Coordinates of C-alpha atoms in Angstrom, one line a residue:
X1 CA 22.9 2.1 -10.1
X2 CA 22.6 1.5 -6.4
X3 CA 20.1 -1.2 -5.7
X4 CA 18.8 -1.3 -2.2
X5 CA 15.6 -1.9 -0.2
X6 CA 14.1 0.3 2.5
X7 CA 11.8 0.2 5.4
X8 CA 8.5 1.3 3.9
X9 CA 5.9 3.1 6.0
X10 CA 2.8 5.1 5.4
X11 CA 3.3 8.6 6.8
X12 CA 1.4 8.8 10.1
X13 CA -0.6 11.8 11.3
X14 CA 1.9 14.7 10.9
X15 CA 2.6 17.0 13.9
X16 CA 5.2 19.7 13.4
X17 CA 6.6 18.2 10.2
X18 CA 5.9 20.3 7.1
X19 CA 4.5 18.1 4.4
X20 CA 5.0 20.5 1.5
X21 CA 8.0 18.7 0.0
X22 CA 6.1 15.5 0.1
X23 CA 3.1 17.0 -1.6
X24 CA 5.1 18.4 -4.4
X25 CA 6.8 15.2 -5.4
X26 CA 6.1 13.5 -8.6
X27 CA 2.4 13.5 -9.4
X28 CA 1.4 15.7 -6.4
X29 CA 0.7 18.6 -8.7
X30 CA -2.2 16.6 -10.0
X31 CA -3.5 16.0 -6.4
X32 CA -3.2 19.7 -5.6
X33 CA -5.1 20.6 -8.7
X34 CA -7.9 18.1 -7.9
X35 CA -8.2 19.5 -4.4
X36 CA -8.5 23.1 -5.6
X37 CA -11.0 22.3 -8.3
X38 CA -13.1 20.4 -5.8
X39 CA -13.0 23.5 -3.5
X40 CA -14.0 25.8 -6.3
X41 CA -16.9 23.5 -7.4
X42 CA -18.1 23.4 -3.8
X43 CA -18.1 27.2 -3.7
X44 CA -20.0 27.6 -6.9
X45 CA -22.6 25.0 -5.9
X46 CA -23.2 26.9 -2.7
X47 CA -24.1 30.0 -4.8
X48 CA -26.2 28.3 -7.4
X49 CA -29.3 29.9 -6.1
X50 CA -28.1 33.3 -7.3
X51 CA -29.5 33.9 -10.7
X52 CA -30.3 36.9 -12.9
X53 CA -33.6 37.9 -14.4
X54 CA -33.0 35.4 -17.3
X55 CA -32.4 32.6 -14.9
X56 CA -28.7 32.4 -15.6
X57 CA -26.3 31.7 -12.7
X58 CA -24.4 34.7 -11.5
X59 CA -21.5 32.8 -9.9
X60 CA -19.8 30.6 -12.4
X61 CA -16.4 29.2 -13.3
X62 CA -14.5 31.0 -16.0
X63 CA -11.2 29.4 -17.1
X64 CA -8.1 29.7 -14.9
X65 CA -6.2 32.4 -13.1
X66 CA -2.6 33.0 -14.4
X67 CA -0.2 30.2 -13.5
X68 CA 1.6 30.7 -10.2
X69 CA 5.0 29.3 -9.3
X70 CA 5.6 28.1 -5.7
X71 CA 9.2 28.1 -4.5
X72 CA 9.7 24.9 -2.5
X73 CA 12.5 22.9 -1.1
X74 CA 12.2 20.6 -4.1
X75 CA 12.4 23.5 -6.6
X76 CA 9.8 25.7 -8.3
X77 CA 6.4 24.1 -8.9
X78 CA 3.8 25.6 -11.2
X79 CA 0.1 25.5 -10.2
X80 CA -3.1 26.8 -11.8
X81 CA -6.3 27.7 -10.0
X82 CA -9.8 27.9 -11.6
X83 CA -11.2 31.4 -11.9
X84 CA -14.5 32.2 -10.3
X85 CA -16.6 34.9 -12.1
X86 CA -19.2 36.8 -10.1
X87 CA -21.6 38.6 -12.4
X88 CA -23.4 40.4 -9.6
X89 CA -23.2 44.2 -9.2
X90 CA -19.9 45.5 -7.6
X91 CA -21.6 46.0 -4.2
X92 CA -23.0 42.5 -4.1
X93 CA -19.9 40.5 -5.3
X94 CA -18.3 38.1 -3.0
X95 CA -14.7 37.3 -3.9
X96 CA -13.6 33.7 -3.8
X97 CA -10.3 33.0 -2.0
X98 CA -9.0 29.5 -1.9
X99 CA -8.3 28.2 1.7
X100 CA -6.1 25.5 0.2
X101 CA -4.0 27.8 -2.0
X102 CA -4.3 31.4 -0.6
X103 CA -2.9 34.2 -2.8
X104 CA 0.4 34.6 -1.0
X105 CA 0.9 31.0 0.1
X106 CA 4.5 29.8 0.1
X107 CA 4.2 26.7 2.3
X108 CA 1.4 24.2 2.7
X109 CA 0.8 20.8 4.1
X110 CA 0.0 17.5 2.3
X111 CA -3.4 16.0 2.2
X112 CA -2.2 13.2 0.0
X113 CA -1.7 10.7 2.8
X114 CA -3.7 12.6 5.5
X115 CA -7.2 12.1 4.2
X116 CA -6.8 8.4 3.5
X117 CA -5.1 7.9 6.8
X118 CA -7.9 9.7 8.7
X119 CA -10.6 7.7 6.8
X120 CA -8.9 4.4 7.7
X121 CA -8.7 5.5 11.3
X122 CA -12.5 5.9 11.3
X123 CA -13.0 9.7 10.9
X124 CA -16.2 10.3 9.0
X125 CA -16.5 12.8 6.2
X126 CA -18.5 15.2 8.4
X127 CA -15.7 15.3 10.9
X128 CA -12.9 16.1 8.4
X129 CA -13.1 19.8 8.7
X130 CA -12.5 19.7 12.5
X131 CA -9.8 17.1 12.2
X132 CA -8.0 18.9 9.4
X133 CA -8.2 22.2 11.2
X134 CA -6.4 20.7 14.2
X135 CA -3.7 19.1 12.0
X136 CA -3.2 21.5 9.2
X137 CA -3.9 24.9 10.7
X138 CA -5.3 28.0 8.9
X139 CA -5.6 26.4 5.5
X140 CA -7.9 23.5 6.7
X141 CA -11.2 25.4 6.4
X142 CA -11.0 25.0 2.6
X143 CA -11.3 21.2 3.1
X144 CA -15.0 21.1 4.0
X145 CA -17.0 17.9 4.1
X146 CA -18.3 18.6 0.6
X147 CA -14.8 19.3 -0.7
X148 CA -13.5 16.1 0.8
X149 CA -16.5 14.2 -0.6
X150 CA -15.7 15.5 -4.1
X151 CA -12.0 14.7 -3.7
X152 CA -12.8 11.1 -2.6
X153 CA -15.0 10.8 -5.6
X154 CA -12.0 11.7 -7.9
X155 CA -9.8 9.2 -6.1
X156 CA -12.4 6.5 -6.4
X157 CA -12.5 7.0 -10.1
X158 CA -8.7 6.7 -10.2
X159 CA -8.9 3.5 -8.2
X160 CA -11.5 2.0 -10.6
X161 CA -9.4 2.8 -13.6
X162 CA -6.3 1.4 -12.0
X163 CA -8.1 -1.8 -10.9
X164 CA -9.2 -2.4 -14.5
X165 CA -5.9 -1.5 -16.2
X166 CA -4.4 -4.0 -18.6
X167 CA -1.6 -6.2 -17.3
X168 CA -0.7 -7.5 -20.7
X169 CA 3.1 -7.9 -21.1
X170 CA 3.7 -7.5 -17.4
X171 CA 6.3 -9.9 -15.9
X172 CA 6.7 -10.1 -12.2
X173 CA 9.7 -12.2 -11.1
X174 CA 8.6 -12.3 -7.4
X175 CA 5.3 -11.6 -5.8
X176 CA 4.3 -11.0 -2.2
X177 CA 0.8 -11.7 -1.0
X178 CA -0.9 -10.8 2.3
X179 CA -4.3 -10.2 3.8
X180 CA -4.1 -6.9 5.7
X181 CA -6.6 -6.2 8.5
X182 CA -7.4 -2.5 9.0
X183 CA -9.3 -0.5 11.5
X184 CA -11.8 0.3 8.7
X185 CA -15.6 0.1 8.2
X186 CA -16.1 -2.8 5.8
X187 CA -19.4 -4.8 5.4
X188 CA -19.8 -7.6 7.9
X189 CA -18.9 -10.3 5.4
X190 CA -15.7 -8.7 4.4
X191 CA -12.9 -9.2 6.8
X192 CA -9.7 -7.9 5.3
X193 CA -8.0 -6.3 2.3
X194 CA -6.0 -8.6 0.0
X195 CA -2.9 -7.2 -1.5
X196 CA -0.6 -8.6 -4.2
X197 CA 2.7 -6.8 -4.8
X198 CA 5.3 -7.8 -7.4
X199 CA 8.9 -7.2 -8.4
X200 CA 9.5 -6.5 -12.1
X201 CA 12.5 -7.9 -14.1
X202 CA 14.3 -4.6 -13.6
X203 CA 13.9 -4.7 -9.9
X204 CA 11.0 -2.2 -9.4
X205 CA 8.3 -3.1 -6.8
X206 CA 4.7 -2.5 -8.0
X207 CA 1.3 -3.0 -6.5
X208 CA -0.5 -5.5 -8.7
X209 CA -3.9 -5.8 -7.1
X210 CA -6.1 -4.8 -4.2
X211 CA -9.4 -6.5 -3.3
X212 CA -11.5 -7.0 -0.2
X213 CA -11.7 -10.6 0.9
X214 CA -13.6 -13.0 3.2
X215 CA -11.1 -14.0 5.9
X216 CA -8.3 -14.4 3.3
X217 CA -10.1 -17.4 1.8
X218 CA -9.1 -19.5 -1.2
X219 CA -12.1 -18.2 -3.1
X220 CA -11.3 -14.6 -2.5
X221 CA -7.6 -15.1 -3.6
X222 CA -8.7 -17.1 -6.6
X223 CA -11.0 -14.3 -7.7
X224 CA -8.1 -11.8 -7.4
X225 CA -5.6 -14.0 -9.3
X226 CA -8.1 -14.9 -12.1
X227 CA -8.9 -11.2 -12.5
X228 CA -5.2 -10.4 -12.9
X229 CA -4.9 -13.2 -15.5
X230 CA -7.9 -12.1 -17.4
X231 CA -6.4 -8.6 -17.7
X232 CA -3.2 -10.0 -19.3
X233 CA -1.0 -11.3 -16.5
X234 CA -0.2 -14.6 -18.2
X235 CA 3.5 -15.0 -17.2
X236 CA 3.8 -16.9 -14.0
X237 CA 6.0 -15.4 -11.2
X238 CA 9.1 -17.5 -10.4
X239 CA 8.5 -17.2 -6.6
X240 CA 5.6 -16.1 -4.3
X241 CA 6.1 -15.1 -0.7
X242 CA 3.3 -15.2 1.9
X243 CA 1.9 -16.4 5.2
X244 CA 1.3 -20.1 5.4
X245 CA -2.2 -19.6 6.7
X246 CA -3.4 -17.8 3.5
X247 CA -5.9 -19.4 1.2
X248 CA -3.6 -17.7 -1.4
X249 CA -1.6 -20.9 -1.9
X250 CA -4.4 -23.1 -3.0
X251 CA -5.5 -20.4 -5.4
X252 CA -2.0 -19.8 -6.7
X253 CA -1.6 -23.5 -7.6
X254 CA -4.7 -23.3 -9.7
X255 CA -3.8 -20.2 -11.6
X256 CA 0.1 -20.3 -11.7
X257 CA 1.0 -23.9 -10.9
X258 CA 4.7 -23.4 -11.8
X259 CA 5.3 -20.6 -9.3
X260 CA 7.4 -21.8 -6.3
X261 CA 6.3 -21.0 -2.8
X262 CA 8.3 -19.3 0.0
X263 CA 6.7 -19.0 3.5
X264 CA 7.2 -15.8 5.4
X265 CA 9.6 -16.2 8.3
X266 CA 8.1 -13.3 10.2
X267 CA 4.7 -14.9 10.3
X268 CA 6.1 -18.3 11.0
X269 CA 8.2 -17.1 13.9
X270 CA 5.2 -15.4 15.5
X271 CA 3.0 -18.4 15.1
X272 CA 5.6 -20.8 16.5
X273 CA 6.5 -18.6 19.5
X274 CA 2.8 -18.2 20.3
X275 CA 2.7 -22.0 21.1
X276 CA 5.6 -21.7 23.6
X277 CA 5.7 -20.3 27.1
X278 CA 6.8 -16.7 27.3
X279 CA 9.8 -17.7 29.4
X280 CA 11.1 -19.8 26.5
X281 CA 10.3 -17.4 23.7
X282 CA 13.6 -15.4 23.6
X283 CA 15.7 -18.5 23.4
X284 CA 13.4 -20.1 20.9
X285 CA 13.4 -17.0 18.7
X286 CA 17.2 -17.1 18.6
X287 CA 17.1 -20.7 17.4
X288 CA 14.6 -19.8 14.7
X289 CA 16.9 -17.0 13.6
X290 CA 19.7 -19.5 13.4
X291 CA 17.7 -21.4 10.7
X292 CA 16.8 -18.6 8.3
X293 CA 20.1 -16.7 8.8
X294 CA 22.3 -19.7 8.1
X295 CA 24.7 -19.3 5.2
X296 CA 23.8 -22.6 3.5
X297 CA 20.8 -24.8 3.2
X298 CA 22.7 -27.6 5.0
X299 CA 23.4 -25.3 8.0
X300 CA 19.8 -24.3 8.0
X301 CA 18.6 -28.0 8.0
X302 CA 20.9 -28.7 11.0
X303 CA 19.5 -25.7 12.9
X304 CA 16.0 -26.8 12.0
X305 CA 16.7 -30.3 13.4
X306 CA 18.1 -28.8 16.6
X307 CA 15.0 -26.7 17.1
X308 CA 12.7 -29.6 16.6
X309 CA 14.8 -31.9 18.9
X310 CA 14.8 -29.2 21.6
X311 CA 11.1 -28.5 21.8
X312 CA 9.1 -31.4 20.3
X313 CA 9.0 -33.4 23.6
X314 CA 7.1 -30.8 25.6
X315 CA 5.8 -28.5 23.0
X316 CA 4.8 -30.6 19.9
X317 CA 2.4 -28.0 18.6
X318 CA 5.2 -25.5 18.2
X319 CA 7.4 -27.9 16.3
X320 CA 4.5 -29.2 14.2
X321 CA 3.7 -25.6 13.3
X322 CA 7.3 -25.1 12.1
X323 CA 7.8 -28.5 10.5
X324 CA 4.7 -28.6 8.3
X325 CA 6.2 -25.8 6.1
X326 CA 9.8 -27.0 6.3
X327 CA 10.4 -27.3 2.5
X328 CA 8.6 -24.0 1.7
X329 CA 10.5 -22.1 4.4
X330 CA 13.9 -22.8 2.8
X331 CA 13.1 -22.3 -0.9
X332 CA 15.0 -18.9 -0.8
X333 CA 18.3 -20.8 -0.8
X334 CA 17.7 -21.6 -4.5
X335 CA 17.7 -17.9 -5.4
X336 CA 20.5 -15.2 -5.5
X337 CA 21.8 -14.4 -2.0
X338 CA 21.4 -10.7 -2.7
X339 CA 17.6 -11.3 -2.9
X340 CA 17.2 -13.3 0.3
X341 CA 16.4 -10.2 2.4
X342 CA 13.4 -9.6 0.1
X343 CA 12.3 -13.2 -0.1
X344 CA 12.3 -14.4 3.5
X345 CA 9.4 -12.2 4.6
X346 CA 6.4 -10.2 3.3
X347 CA 8.1 -7.1 4.5
X348 CA 7.4 -5.0 1.4
X349 CA 3.7 -5.2 2.3
X350 CA 4.0 -5.3 6.1
X351 CA 6.2 -2.2 6.3
X352 CA 4.0 -0.2 3.9
X353 CA 1.1 -0.5 6.4
X354 CA 3.0 -0.5 9.6
X355 CA 1.3 2.6 11.0
X356 CA -2.3 1.7 10.0
X357 CA -2.4 -2.0 10.3
X358 CA -4.4 -3.0 13.4
X359 CA -5.4 -6.6 14.0
X360 CA -8.3 -5.6 16.2
X361 CA -12.1 -5.4 15.8
X362 CA -13.4 -3.2 13.0
X363 CA -14.6 0.3 13.8
X364 CA -18.3 0.4 13.8
X365 CA -19.7 2.7 11.2
X366 CA -21.2 3.0 7.7
X367 CA -18.2 2.8 5.4
X368 CA -18.5 1.5 1.9
X369 CA -16.2 -1.1 0.4
X370 CA -15.5 1.2 -2.5
X371 CA -14.4 4.0 -0.3
X372 CA -12.2 1.8 1.9
X373 CA -10.5 0.2 -1.1
X374 CA -9.9 3.6 -2.6
X375 CA -8.3 4.9 0.6
X376 CA -6.0 1.9 0.7
X377 CA -5.1 2.4 -2.9
X378 CA -4.2 6.1 -2.2
X379 CA -2.0 5.1 0.8
X380 CA -0.1 2.5 -1.3
X381 CA 0.2 5.0 -4.2
X382 CA 1.8 7.5 -1.8
X383 CA 4.1 4.9 -0.2
X384 CA 5.2 3.6 -3.6
X385 CA 7.1 6.9 -4.2
X386 CA 9.7 5.7 -1.6
X387 CA 10.1 2.2 -2.8
X388 CA 13.6 1.4 -4.0
X389 CA 15.0 -1.2 -6.3
X390 CA 15.6 -4.7 -5.0
X391 CA 19.1 -5.6 -4.0
X392 CA 21.0 -7.3 -6.8
X393 CA 18.4 -6.2 -9.3
X394 CA 20.7 -7.2 -12.2
X395 CA 20.5 -10.8 -11.0
X396 CA 16.8 -10.9 -11.7
X397 CA 17.6 -11.7 -15.3
X398 CA 19.3 -14.9 -14.2
X399 CA 16.2 -15.9 -12.3
X400 CA 14.0 -15.3 -15.3
X401 CA 16.3 -17.3 -17.5
X402 CA 16.2 -20.2 -15.1
X403 CA 19.9 -20.1 -14.1
X404 CA 20.5 -22.5 -11.2
X405 CA 21.6 -21.0 -7.8
X406 CA 22.8 -23.2 -4.9
X407 CA 22.9 -21.6 -1.5
X408 CA 22.5 -18.2 -3.2
X409 CA 25.5 -18.6 -5.5
X410 CA 25.2 -19.2 -9.3
X411 CA 26.0 -22.9 -10.0
X412 CA 29.2 -23.4 -11.9
X413 CA 28.3 -24.3 -15.5
X414 CA 31.3 -26.6 -15.6

């Protein structure tokens, strides 16, 4: 099996790109069914005032239409549409035609990532019809505000079930933690979304938990970790990767004290360079790269000393920022070299939200925490389809068993 990593990104607003193949991937049939059922429910509700002499509704749902097969680039896909029964006289009947799945549709576009993406960019439910019409074309009218509201309700239920799922028996060898700031409409006391991602023993990456937090505080992270433990996550990860500024570390030591800590080099590099003049930043960045790209810990230590000696005289804040996490920045040398690319940064989280992460002020509006968390969940769920196994995934068993690695190489038992 080929084990490799990939640059993960949430699909941005599509332009000419046809999203059908993405929609029809694993699990997307369920999404399409949810959207059509929401559209049908909205149609029936809009006709609920039509009643016969006995007070019975004249426009009702009545089972399903015959199953249809769409021919796509990923193969035939079967779909079923709810049947709408209109009991009115022939001259008064109003046939229902799905705008999402018209009778002769052969190609469509995905709303799997589009609705969450638009929501996180600040588009309100009432504006979805106009936004989707511009982006999706003729089929967009089926996604009215009421349809979108119903669909979001279904997704929120999925998120609630997922956030309460059992984690009993789960074993994550590595975990990545980060506080992700979005351009979303959270309550004033909620500053970011906390995300915890893990790598299983067989090398698969999984999202473990999502929660809203107060400025990435220790208390917020403690609540997230304790919730995971209460749901059955009792096996401590071997290594955690994250930004040194997170309250995550104090919380981690309370819940999983045996887990080792690796600071993210991307965050650290940005923080150190921020304390140097712009004219020196290119050269300083190269010197920082010399540290974490060194083949051995000894070489990394030498490069570390050189950086400190070069800049501590005039720029002590920069060298102090680097030196305070010296031990935690070099922990990855005690793990298989094949895993280093995954362990030196929080890239699995960073790249997933590359197109929606904005460290700017929040959009002003009346969003709810539940809706925001749900949309983040749906984005990650979609991105997860593209996640690949970790490099050297077979070596994860060595890490679990506690086999010693020195400079990325298994220590000779002799």
